[in-house]
Tab-separated table of C-alpha atoms in Angstrom:
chain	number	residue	atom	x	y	z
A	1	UNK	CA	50.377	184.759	113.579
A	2	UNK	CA	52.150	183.828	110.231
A	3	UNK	CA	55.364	181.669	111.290
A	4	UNK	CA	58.866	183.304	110.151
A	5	UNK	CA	60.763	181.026	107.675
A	6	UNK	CA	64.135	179.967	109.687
A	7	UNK	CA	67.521	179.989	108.117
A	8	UNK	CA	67.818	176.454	109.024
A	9	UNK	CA	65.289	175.707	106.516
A	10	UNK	CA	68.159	176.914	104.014
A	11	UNK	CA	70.663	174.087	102.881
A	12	UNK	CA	74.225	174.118	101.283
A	13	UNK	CA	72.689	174.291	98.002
A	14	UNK	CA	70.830	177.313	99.314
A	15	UNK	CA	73.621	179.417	100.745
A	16	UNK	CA	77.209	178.078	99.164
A	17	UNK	CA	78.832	180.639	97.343
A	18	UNK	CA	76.528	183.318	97.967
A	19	UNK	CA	76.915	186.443	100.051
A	20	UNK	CA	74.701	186.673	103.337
A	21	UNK	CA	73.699	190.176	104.865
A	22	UNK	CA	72.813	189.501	108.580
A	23	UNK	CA	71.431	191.573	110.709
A	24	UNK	CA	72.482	191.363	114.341
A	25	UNK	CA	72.402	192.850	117.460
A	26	UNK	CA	76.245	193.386	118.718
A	27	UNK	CA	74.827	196.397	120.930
A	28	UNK	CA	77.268	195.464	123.941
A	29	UNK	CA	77.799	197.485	127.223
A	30	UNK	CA	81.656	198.480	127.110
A	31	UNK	CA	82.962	200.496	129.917
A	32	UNK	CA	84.974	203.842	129.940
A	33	UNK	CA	88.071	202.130	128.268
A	34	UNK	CA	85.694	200.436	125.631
A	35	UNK	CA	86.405	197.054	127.646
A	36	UNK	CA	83.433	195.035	126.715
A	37	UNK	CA	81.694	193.802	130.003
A	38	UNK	CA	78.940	191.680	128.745
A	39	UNK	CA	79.383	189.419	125.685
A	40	UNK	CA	76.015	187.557	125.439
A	41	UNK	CA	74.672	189.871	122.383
A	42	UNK	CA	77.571	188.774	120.484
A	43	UNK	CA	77.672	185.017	121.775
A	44	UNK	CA	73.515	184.901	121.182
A	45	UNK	CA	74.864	185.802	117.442
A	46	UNK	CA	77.225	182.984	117.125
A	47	UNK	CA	74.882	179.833	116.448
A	48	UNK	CA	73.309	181.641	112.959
A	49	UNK	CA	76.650	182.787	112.006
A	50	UNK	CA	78.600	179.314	112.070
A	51	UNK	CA	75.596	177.832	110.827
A	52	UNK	CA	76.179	180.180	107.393
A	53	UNK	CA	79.813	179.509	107.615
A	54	UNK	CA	79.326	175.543	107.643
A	55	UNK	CA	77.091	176.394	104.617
A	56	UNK	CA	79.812	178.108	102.480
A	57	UNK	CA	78.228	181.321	103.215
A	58	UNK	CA	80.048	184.904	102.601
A	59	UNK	CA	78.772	186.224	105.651
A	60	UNK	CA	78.321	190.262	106.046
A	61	UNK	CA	77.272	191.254	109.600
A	62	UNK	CA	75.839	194.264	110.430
A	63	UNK	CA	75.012	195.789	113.720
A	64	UNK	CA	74.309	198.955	115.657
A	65	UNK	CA	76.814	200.373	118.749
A	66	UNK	CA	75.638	202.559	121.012
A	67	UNK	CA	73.063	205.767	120.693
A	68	UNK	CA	75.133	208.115	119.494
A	69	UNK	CA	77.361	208.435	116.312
A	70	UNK	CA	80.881	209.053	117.946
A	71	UNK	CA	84.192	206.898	117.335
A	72	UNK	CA	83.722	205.374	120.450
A	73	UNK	CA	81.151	203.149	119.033
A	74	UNK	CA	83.475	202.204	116.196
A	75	UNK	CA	81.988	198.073	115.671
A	76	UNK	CA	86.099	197.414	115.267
A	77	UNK	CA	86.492	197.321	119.253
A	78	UNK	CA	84.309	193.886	118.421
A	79	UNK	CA	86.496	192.012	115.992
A	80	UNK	CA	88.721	190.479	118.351
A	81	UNK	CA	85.755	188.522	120.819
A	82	UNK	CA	83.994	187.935	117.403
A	83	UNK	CA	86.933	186.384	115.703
A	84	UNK	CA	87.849	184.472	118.846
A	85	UNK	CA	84.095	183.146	119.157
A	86	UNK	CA	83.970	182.112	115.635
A	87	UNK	CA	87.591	180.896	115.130
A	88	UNK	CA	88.077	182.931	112.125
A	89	UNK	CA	89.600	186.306	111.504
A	90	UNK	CA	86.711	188.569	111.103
A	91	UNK	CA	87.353	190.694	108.513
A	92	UNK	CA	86.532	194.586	109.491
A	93	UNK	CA	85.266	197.423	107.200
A	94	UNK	CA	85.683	200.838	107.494
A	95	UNK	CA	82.201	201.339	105.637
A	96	UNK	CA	79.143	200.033	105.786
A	97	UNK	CA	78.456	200.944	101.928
A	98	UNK	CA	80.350	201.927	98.960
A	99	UNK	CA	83.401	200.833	96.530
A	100	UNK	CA	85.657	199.333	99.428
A	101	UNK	CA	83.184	197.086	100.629
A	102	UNK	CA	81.950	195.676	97.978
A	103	UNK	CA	85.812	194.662	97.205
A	104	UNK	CA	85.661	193.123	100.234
A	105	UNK	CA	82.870	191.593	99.607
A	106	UNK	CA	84.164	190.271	96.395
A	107	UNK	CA	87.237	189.175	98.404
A	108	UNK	CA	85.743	187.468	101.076
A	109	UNK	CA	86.457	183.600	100.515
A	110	UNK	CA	83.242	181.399	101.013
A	111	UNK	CA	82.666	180.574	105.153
A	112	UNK	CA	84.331	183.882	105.836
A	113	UNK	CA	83.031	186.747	107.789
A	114	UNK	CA	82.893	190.715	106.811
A	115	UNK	CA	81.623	193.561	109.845
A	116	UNK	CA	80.542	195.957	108.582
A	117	UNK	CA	81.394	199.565	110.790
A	118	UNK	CA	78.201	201.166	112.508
A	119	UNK	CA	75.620	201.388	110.626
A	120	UNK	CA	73.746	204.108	112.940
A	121	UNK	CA	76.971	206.049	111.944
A	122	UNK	CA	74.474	207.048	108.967
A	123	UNK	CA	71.335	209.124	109.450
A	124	UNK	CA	69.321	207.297	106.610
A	125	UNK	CA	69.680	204.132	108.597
A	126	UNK	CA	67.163	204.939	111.214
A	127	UNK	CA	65.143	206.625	108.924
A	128	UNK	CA	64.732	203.339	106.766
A	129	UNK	CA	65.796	205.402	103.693
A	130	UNK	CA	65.179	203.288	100.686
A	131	UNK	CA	68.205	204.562	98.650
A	132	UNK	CA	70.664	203.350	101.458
A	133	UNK	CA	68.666	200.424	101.814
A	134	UNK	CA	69.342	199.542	98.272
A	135	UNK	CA	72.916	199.734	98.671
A	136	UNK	CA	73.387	197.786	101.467
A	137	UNK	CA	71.028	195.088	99.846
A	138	UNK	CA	73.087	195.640	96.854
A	139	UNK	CA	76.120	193.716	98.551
A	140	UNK	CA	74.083	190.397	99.023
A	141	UNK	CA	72.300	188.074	97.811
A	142	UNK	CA	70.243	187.107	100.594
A	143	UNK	CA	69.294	188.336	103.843
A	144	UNK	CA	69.209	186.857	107.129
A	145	UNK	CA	67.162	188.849	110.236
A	146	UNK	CA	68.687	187.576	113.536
A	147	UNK	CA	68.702	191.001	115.545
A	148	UNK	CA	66.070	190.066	117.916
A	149	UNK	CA	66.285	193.075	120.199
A	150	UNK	CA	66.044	195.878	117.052
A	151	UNK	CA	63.983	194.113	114.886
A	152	UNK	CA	60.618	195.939	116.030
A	153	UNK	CA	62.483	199.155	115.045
A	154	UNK	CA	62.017	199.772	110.809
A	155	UNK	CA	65.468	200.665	109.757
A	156	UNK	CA	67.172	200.472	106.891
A	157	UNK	CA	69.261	197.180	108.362
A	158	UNK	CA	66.121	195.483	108.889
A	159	UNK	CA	62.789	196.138	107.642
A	160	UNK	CA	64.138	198.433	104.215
A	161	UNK	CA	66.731	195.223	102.862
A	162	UNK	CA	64.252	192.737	103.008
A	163	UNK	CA	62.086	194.134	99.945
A	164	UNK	CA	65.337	194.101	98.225
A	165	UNK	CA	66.473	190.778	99.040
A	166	UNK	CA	64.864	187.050	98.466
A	167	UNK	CA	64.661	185.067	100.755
A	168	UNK	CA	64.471	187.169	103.801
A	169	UNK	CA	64.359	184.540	106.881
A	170	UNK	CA	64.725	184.515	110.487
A	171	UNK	CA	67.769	183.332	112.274
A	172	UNK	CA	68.168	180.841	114.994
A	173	UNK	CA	68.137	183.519	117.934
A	174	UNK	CA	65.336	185.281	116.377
A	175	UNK	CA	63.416	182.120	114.974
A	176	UNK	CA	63.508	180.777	119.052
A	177	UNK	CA	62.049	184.127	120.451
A	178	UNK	CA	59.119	183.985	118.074
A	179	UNK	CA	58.745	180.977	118.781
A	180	UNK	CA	57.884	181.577	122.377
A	181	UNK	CA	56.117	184.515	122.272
A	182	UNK	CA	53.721	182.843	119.467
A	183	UNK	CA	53.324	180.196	121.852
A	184	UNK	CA	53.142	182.584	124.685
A	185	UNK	CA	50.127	184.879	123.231
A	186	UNK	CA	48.750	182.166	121.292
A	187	UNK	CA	48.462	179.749	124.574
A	188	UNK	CA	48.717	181.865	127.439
A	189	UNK	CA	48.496	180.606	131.524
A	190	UNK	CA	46.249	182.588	133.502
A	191	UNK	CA	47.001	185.319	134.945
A	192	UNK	CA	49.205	186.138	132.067
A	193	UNK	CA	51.571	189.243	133.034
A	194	UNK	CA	54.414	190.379	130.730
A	195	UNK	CA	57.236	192.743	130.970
A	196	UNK	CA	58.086	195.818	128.990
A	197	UNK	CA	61.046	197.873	128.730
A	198	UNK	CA	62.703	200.331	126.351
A	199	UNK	CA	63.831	204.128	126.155
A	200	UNK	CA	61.157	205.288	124.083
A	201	UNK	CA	57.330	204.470	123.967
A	202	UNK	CA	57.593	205.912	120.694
A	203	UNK	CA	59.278	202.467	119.402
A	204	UNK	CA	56.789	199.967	121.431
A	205	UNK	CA	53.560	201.296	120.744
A	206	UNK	CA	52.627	198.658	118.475
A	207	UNK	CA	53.940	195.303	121.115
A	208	UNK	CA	51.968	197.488	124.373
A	209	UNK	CA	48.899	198.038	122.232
A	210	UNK	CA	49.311	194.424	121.270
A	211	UNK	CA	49.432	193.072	124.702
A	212	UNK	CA	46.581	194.831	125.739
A	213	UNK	CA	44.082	192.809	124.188
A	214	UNK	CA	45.848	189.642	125.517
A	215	UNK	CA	47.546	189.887	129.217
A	216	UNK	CA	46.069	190.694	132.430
A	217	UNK	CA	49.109	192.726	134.007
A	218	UNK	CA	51.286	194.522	132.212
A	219	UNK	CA	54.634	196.240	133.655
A	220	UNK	CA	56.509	198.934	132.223
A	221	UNK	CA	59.975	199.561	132.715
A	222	UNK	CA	63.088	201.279	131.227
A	223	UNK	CA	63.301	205.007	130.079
A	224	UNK	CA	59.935	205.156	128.423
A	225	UNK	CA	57.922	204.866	132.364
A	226	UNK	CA	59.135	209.100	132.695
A	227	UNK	CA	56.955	209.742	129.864
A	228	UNK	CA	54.063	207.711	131.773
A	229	UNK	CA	54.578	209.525	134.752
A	230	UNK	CA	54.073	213.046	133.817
A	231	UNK	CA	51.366	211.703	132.135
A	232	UNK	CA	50.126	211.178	135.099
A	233	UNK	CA	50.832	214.403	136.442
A	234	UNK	CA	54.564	213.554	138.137
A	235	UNK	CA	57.575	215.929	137.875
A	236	UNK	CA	60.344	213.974	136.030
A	237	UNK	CA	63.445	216.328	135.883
A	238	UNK	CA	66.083	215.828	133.509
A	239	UNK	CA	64.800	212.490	133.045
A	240	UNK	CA	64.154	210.446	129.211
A	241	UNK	CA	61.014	211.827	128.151
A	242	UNK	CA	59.128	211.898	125.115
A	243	UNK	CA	56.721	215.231	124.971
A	244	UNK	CA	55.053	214.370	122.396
A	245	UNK	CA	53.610	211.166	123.374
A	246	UNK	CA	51.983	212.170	126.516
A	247	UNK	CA	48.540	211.604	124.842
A	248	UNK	CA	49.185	208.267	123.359
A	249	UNK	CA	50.724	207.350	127.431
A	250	UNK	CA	47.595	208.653	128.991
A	251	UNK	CA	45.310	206.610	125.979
A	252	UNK	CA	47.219	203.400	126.570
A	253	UNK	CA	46.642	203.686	130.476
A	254	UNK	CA	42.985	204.346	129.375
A	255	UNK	CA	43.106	201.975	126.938
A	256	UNK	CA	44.387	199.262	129.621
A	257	UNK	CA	41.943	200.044	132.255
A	258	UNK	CA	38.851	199.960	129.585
A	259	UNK	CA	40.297	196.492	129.347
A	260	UNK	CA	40.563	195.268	132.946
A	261	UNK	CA	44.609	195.196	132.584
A	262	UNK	CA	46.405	196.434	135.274
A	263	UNK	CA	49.095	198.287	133.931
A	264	UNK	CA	51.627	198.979	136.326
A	265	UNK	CA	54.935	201.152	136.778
A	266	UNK	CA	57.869	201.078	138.722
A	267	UNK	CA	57.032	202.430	142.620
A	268	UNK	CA	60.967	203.298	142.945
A	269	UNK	CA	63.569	204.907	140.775
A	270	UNK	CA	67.296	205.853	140.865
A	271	UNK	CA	67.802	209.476	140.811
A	272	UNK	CA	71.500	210.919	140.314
A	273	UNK	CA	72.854	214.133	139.713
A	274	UNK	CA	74.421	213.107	135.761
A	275	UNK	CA	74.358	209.754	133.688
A	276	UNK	CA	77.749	208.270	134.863
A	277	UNK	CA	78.997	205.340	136.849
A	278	UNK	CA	80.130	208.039	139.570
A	279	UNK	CA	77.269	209.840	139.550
A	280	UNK	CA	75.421	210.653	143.167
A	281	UNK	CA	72.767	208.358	143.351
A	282	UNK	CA	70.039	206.985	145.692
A	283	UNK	CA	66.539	204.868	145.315
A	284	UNK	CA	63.292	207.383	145.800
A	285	UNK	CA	60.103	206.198	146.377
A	286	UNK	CA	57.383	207.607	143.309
A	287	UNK	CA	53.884	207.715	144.047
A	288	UNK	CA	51.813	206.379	141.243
């Protein structure tokens, strides 16, 4: 596996003066009054930011909030913890392309910091459109990837601004995962088991499929296990579940047992009668 170039490997001469598009991952649970609850995303985002700043960086940070595309998930509820982690007033647009942000782009005096709003508040995002990824590439002149827990996803914030922008390195929080898990897969102590978990098996086809041809137990967890159990023939309710990749479940459970893996699934769930902290709720045992 090709090692990432780090932005460490970038000096003053490299980054003074010049405008920095980051990608990070400011996903944080907030609860029903948009309180944040849990500020590790944001502090894991901290050491690659100040490192820019120190650099003379104009650093643009953009982030996703939330699934859906509702006010709610405005990235403005973040500016204050940001500011106060980075002890400078982040400055907050109200776009994440366009005329006013590239004035405040222009604005933005060197070691300062520019949020960008949502960026999932635009459809071409997720699709990786390469018109929108031009534009937000447009604002930089370099790009830094540092959003650890999005970067398998290709999205316009990630994979579709690094063709338009040179260099395109790692940051400190991603640079350390990689890191490990090069060291992990390259070197691994026997039995090796790792642990997956997302919504969708739609975005970690390519990591399972990858660990199958290195670990010897592989567990499953998060929203994507319902589409694994009616694979298997279990009734899943109103549960997550992806229809249309009940053939690729059942081929990767073939594919793992072809293999020797043991792939294993969760043998309890929650169950609750809606998706809310008041919901009715109680552990059920599922047979798989």
């Amino acid at each position: 596996m090709a090692t990432k170039r780090s932005v460490g490997t970038l000096k003053e001469a490299d980054l003074k003066g010049k405008s920095v598009f980051v990608s990070v991952d400011l996903s944080v649970p907030l609860d029903d009054n948009s309180n944040i609850t849990d500020d590790t995303r944001i502090r894991a985002a901290v050491p690659t930011i100040k490192y820019l700043m120190g650099n003379g960086s104009r650093v643009l940070l953009c982030s996703h909030l939330g699934r859906r595309v509702t006010p709610k998930f405005s990235l403005k509820i973040l500016v204050p913890r940001l500011s106060e982690l980075l002890g400078v007033e982040v400055v907050m647009a109200n776009n994440s392309i366009g005329e006013e942000v590239q004035k405040l782009v222009a604005a933005l005096p060197e070691g300062g910091v520019l949020l960008l709003e949502n960026v999932r508040f635009y459809k071409e995002e997720e699709k990786n459109d390469p018109e929108f990824a031009k534009k937000l590439a447009a604002l930089a002149d370099l790009y830094v990837n540092d959003a650890f827990g999005t970067a398998h996803r290709a999205h316009a914030s990630t994979e579709g601004v690094a063709k338009y922008l040179k260099p395109s390195v790692a940051g400190f929080l991603m640079q350390k995962e990689l890191d490990y898990l090069v060291g992990a897969v390259a070197n691994p102590k026997k039995p090796f088991a790792a642990i997956v978990g997302c919504s969708k098996v739609s975005t970690k086809i390519g990591v399972i499929e990858s660990l199958l041809s290195t670990v010897d137990i592989l567990l499953l967890g998060g929203g994507m296990i319902y589409t694994f159990y009616k694979a298997q023939g279990h009734a899943v309710g109103s549960s997550l579940l992806e229809e249309d990749k009940l053939d690729l479940a059942r081929s990767l459970m073939e594919k793992a047992k072809s293999k020797g893996v043991s792939l294993l699934l969760p043998t309890d769930v929650v169950i609750a009668d809606k998706f809310a902290p008041d919901a009715n709720s109680k552990v059920t045992t599922v047979c798989v």
